[in-house]
Short mmCIF file of C-alpha atoms in Angstrom, two decimals:
data_model
loop_
_atom_site.label_atom_id
_atom_site.label_comp_id
_atom_site.label_asym_id
_atom_site.label_seq_id
_atom_site.Cartn_x
_atom_site.Cartn_y
_atom_site.Cartn_z
CA MET A 6 -30.19 -52.59 -31.70
CA LYS A 7 -28.32 -53.66 -28.56
CA PHE A 8 -29.47 -57.26 -28.99
CA SER A 9 -28.04 -57.45 -32.53
CA GLN A 10 -24.74 -55.98 -31.32
CA LEU A 11 -24.65 -58.58 -28.55
CA VAL A 12 -25.26 -61.39 -31.07
CA ILE A 13 -22.52 -60.12 -33.40
CA PHE A 14 -20.10 -59.70 -30.47
CA SER A 15 -20.90 -63.24 -29.26
CA VAL A 16 -20.22 -64.69 -32.71
CA PHE A 17 -16.80 -63.01 -32.80
CA ILE A 18 -15.98 -64.29 -29.31
CA ILE A 19 -17.00 -67.86 -30.21
CA LEU A 20 -15.02 -67.81 -33.45
CA GLY A 21 -12.02 -66.31 -31.69
CA CYS A 22 -12.01 -69.01 -29.01
CA ASN A 23 -11.17 -71.84 -31.37
CA THR A 24 -8.43 -73.67 -29.46
CA LYS A 25 -7.39 -76.01 -32.26
CA GLN A 26 -3.81 -75.34 -33.26
CA LYS A 27 -3.64 -73.59 -36.58
CA VAL A 28 -0.78 -73.50 -39.04
CA ASN A 29 0.28 -70.10 -40.29
CA SER A 30 -0.99 -69.82 -43.86
CA ASN A 31 2.51 -69.11 -45.14
CA GLN A 32 4.12 -71.91 -43.11
CA LYS A 33 5.81 -74.60 -45.18
CA ILE A 34 7.31 -78.00 -44.62
CA GLN A 35 10.96 -77.74 -43.68
CA TRP A 36 12.57 -80.12 -46.16
CA LEU A 37 15.97 -81.37 -45.00
CA SER A 38 18.77 -83.29 -46.67
CA ILE A 39 19.51 -86.90 -45.71
CA GLU A 40 22.67 -85.74 -43.98
CA GLU A 41 20.83 -83.04 -42.00
CA VAL A 42 18.27 -85.56 -40.78
CA GLU A 43 20.96 -88.03 -39.79
CA GLU A 44 22.63 -85.28 -37.72
CA LYS A 45 19.34 -84.18 -36.08
CA MET A 46 18.49 -87.78 -35.21
CA LYS A 47 21.57 -87.96 -32.98
CA SER A 48 20.26 -85.34 -30.56
CA GLN A 49 16.49 -85.41 -31.12
CA PRO A 50 15.13 -88.65 -32.60
CA LYS A 51 11.91 -88.33 -34.55
CA LYS A 52 10.15 -90.30 -37.26
CA VAL A 53 11.31 -89.54 -40.80
CA LEU A 54 9.49 -89.40 -44.09
CA ILE A 55 11.29 -89.29 -47.40
CA ASP A 56 9.45 -88.13 -50.51
CA ILE A 57 11.04 -89.81 -53.54
CA TYR A 58 10.14 -87.83 -56.67
CA THR A 59 11.38 -86.84 -60.12
CA ASP A 60 11.19 -83.51 -61.94
CA TRP A 61 9.06 -84.94 -64.77
CA CYS A 62 6.52 -86.75 -62.56
CA GLY A 63 3.04 -85.18 -62.80
CA PRO A 64 1.63 -86.78 -59.62
CA CYS A 65 4.79 -85.67 -57.74
CA LYS A 66 4.17 -82.08 -58.84
CA ARG A 67 0.53 -82.31 -57.74
CA MET A 68 1.55 -83.58 -54.30
CA SER A 69 4.04 -80.73 -53.96
CA LYS A 70 1.53 -78.12 -55.09
CA TYR A 71 -1.59 -79.33 -53.28
CA THR A 72 -0.97 -82.04 -50.68
CA PHE A 73 2.25 -80.70 -49.16
CA THR A 74 0.79 -77.18 -48.89
CA ASN A 75 -2.31 -78.27 -46.96
CA PRO A 76 -2.21 -76.75 -43.43
CA GLU A 77 -3.15 -80.02 -41.70
CA VAL A 78 -0.52 -81.98 -43.64
CA ILE A 79 2.08 -79.32 -42.76
CA ARG A 80 1.09 -79.44 -39.08
CA ILE A 81 1.34 -83.23 -38.81
CA ILE A 82 4.64 -83.43 -40.69
CA THR A 83 6.12 -80.59 -38.61
CA GLU A 84 5.05 -82.19 -35.32
CA GLU A 85 5.74 -85.86 -36.05
CA PHE A 86 8.48 -86.13 -38.69
CA TYR A 87 11.69 -84.89 -40.17
CA ALA A 88 10.96 -84.51 -43.87
CA VAL A 89 13.28 -85.18 -46.82
CA LYS A 90 12.51 -84.50 -50.47
CA PHE A 91 14.80 -86.62 -52.63
CA ASN A 92 15.02 -86.46 -56.43
CA ALA A 93 15.42 -90.05 -57.64
CA GLU A 94 17.43 -88.81 -60.63
CA SER A 95 19.80 -86.62 -58.61
CA LYS A 96 23.45 -86.80 -59.65
CA GLU A 97 24.71 -85.85 -56.17
CA ASP A 98 26.27 -88.47 -53.92
CA VAL A 99 24.49 -89.20 -50.64
CA THR A 100 26.10 -90.54 -47.49
CA PHE A 101 23.68 -92.33 -45.19
CA PHE A 102 24.94 -94.07 -42.06
CA LYS A 103 28.49 -94.02 -43.42
CA LYS A 104 27.45 -95.68 -46.67
CA LYS A 105 27.86 -93.73 -49.89
CA TYR A 106 25.11 -93.88 -52.51
CA ILE A 107 25.62 -92.66 -56.07
CA ASN A 108 23.69 -92.38 -59.29
CA LYS A 109 25.12 -94.94 -61.70
CA GLY A 110 22.55 -94.36 -64.39
CA ARG A 111 19.09 -92.92 -64.52
CA THR A 112 17.95 -93.69 -60.96
CA HIS A 113 19.93 -92.90 -57.82
CA ASP A 114 21.04 -95.90 -55.75
CA PHE A 115 19.61 -94.30 -52.59
CA ALA A 116 16.13 -94.05 -54.13
CA ILE A 117 16.30 -97.68 -55.23
CA GLN A 118 17.58 -98.86 -51.82
CA VAL A 119 14.97 -97.12 -49.65
CA GLY A 120 12.03 -96.63 -52.02
CA SER A 121 11.62 -99.91 -53.83
CA THR A 122 8.64 -102.10 -53.05
CA ALA A 123 7.80 -105.60 -54.28
CA SER A 124 6.58 -104.02 -57.52
CA GLY A 125 9.68 -101.84 -57.97
CA LEU A 126 10.13 -98.09 -57.60
CA SER A 127 7.46 -95.66 -58.70
CA TYR A 128 6.91 -91.95 -58.24
CA PRO A 129 5.98 -90.46 -55.94
CA THR A 130 6.84 -92.84 -53.12
CA ILE A 131 6.87 -91.77 -49.48
CA ILE A 132 9.06 -93.86 -47.19
CA TYR A 133 8.39 -93.83 -43.45
CA PHE A 134 11.09 -94.53 -40.85
CA ASN A 135 10.76 -94.88 -37.09
CA GLU A 136 12.76 -92.89 -34.52
CA SER A 137 15.63 -95.38 -34.81
CA PHE A 138 15.78 -94.75 -38.57
CA LYS A 139 14.47 -98.24 -39.32
CA LYS A 140 12.28 -98.40 -42.40
CA ILE A 141 8.62 -98.94 -41.56
CA GLN A 142 7.12 -98.92 -45.04
CA ALA A 143 7.30 -97.37 -48.50
CA VAL A 144 3.95 -96.04 -49.74
CA PRO A 145 3.84 -95.37 -53.49
CA GLY A 146 1.38 -93.11 -55.26
CA PHE A 147 -0.32 -89.73 -55.23
CA TYR A 148 -2.64 -88.89 -52.34
CA GLU A 149 -5.01 -85.97 -51.86
CA SER A 150 -4.63 -84.09 -48.57
CA GLN A 151 -7.48 -85.81 -46.75
CA GLU A 152 -6.22 -89.33 -47.45
CA PHE A 153 -2.61 -88.30 -46.83
CA THR A 154 -3.42 -86.92 -43.36
CA LEU A 155 -4.79 -90.36 -42.44
CA ILE A 156 -1.59 -92.02 -43.66
CA LEU A 157 0.54 -89.50 -41.74
CA LYS A 158 -1.45 -90.13 -38.55
CA TYR A 159 -1.26 -93.89 -39.08
CA PHE A 160 2.53 -93.77 -39.02
CA GLY A 161 3.05 -90.63 -36.91
CA GLU A 162 0.84 -91.79 -34.04
CA ASN A 163 2.25 -95.36 -34.12
CA ASN A 164 -1.05 -96.91 -35.21
CA TYR A 165 0.95 -99.10 -37.61
CA LYS A 166 2.21 -101.04 -34.60
CA ASN A 167 -1.27 -102.21 -33.58
CA MET A 168 -3.37 -102.57 -36.73
CA SER A 169 -3.35 -102.78 -40.49
CA TYR A 170 -3.92 -99.61 -42.47
CA ASP A 171 -7.26 -100.97 -43.73
CA THR A 172 -8.48 -101.44 -40.15
CA TYR A 173 -7.21 -97.98 -39.20
CA TYR A 174 -8.79 -96.39 -42.28
CA LYS A 175 -12.19 -97.95 -41.53
CA SER A 176 -11.99 -96.78 -37.91
CA GLN A 177 -11.49 -93.18 -39.08
CA ARG A 178 -14.50 -93.08 -41.42
#
């Protein structure tokens, strides 16, 4: 009887000693506006990610519902980035580094300016900026949590400076 109690007690102690930082299950990404990020960057520079989405985009909705609610994704974004969620069809004007962006038609000028790649603008697209607010890269497409954490670490931990994503990806598998 005492041996079984000791085993059960030991299991609880071992499980309770997990030192890995955990994210509160009800913690969420703190999405900021472009203007809020620009202001925060003045006093505390940090990398920035901007999620370009639309209300009708199915993959965008899946990323919001599943990928952006994953505890590991939340932890990395919270630690490494300021996060912006920007609707590419927004009608609101945006001022970014003293330049005003507007929506002249269906797609907002800001989304086109920062989110376009060689193949155009698609949804969702995540744009990564360094601490000086210089664009690193726009990454289009939907990603499940596991793949997205690798992408976040690639940019967040500055691996992009030393190797291609393919090399980084292979080194993590």
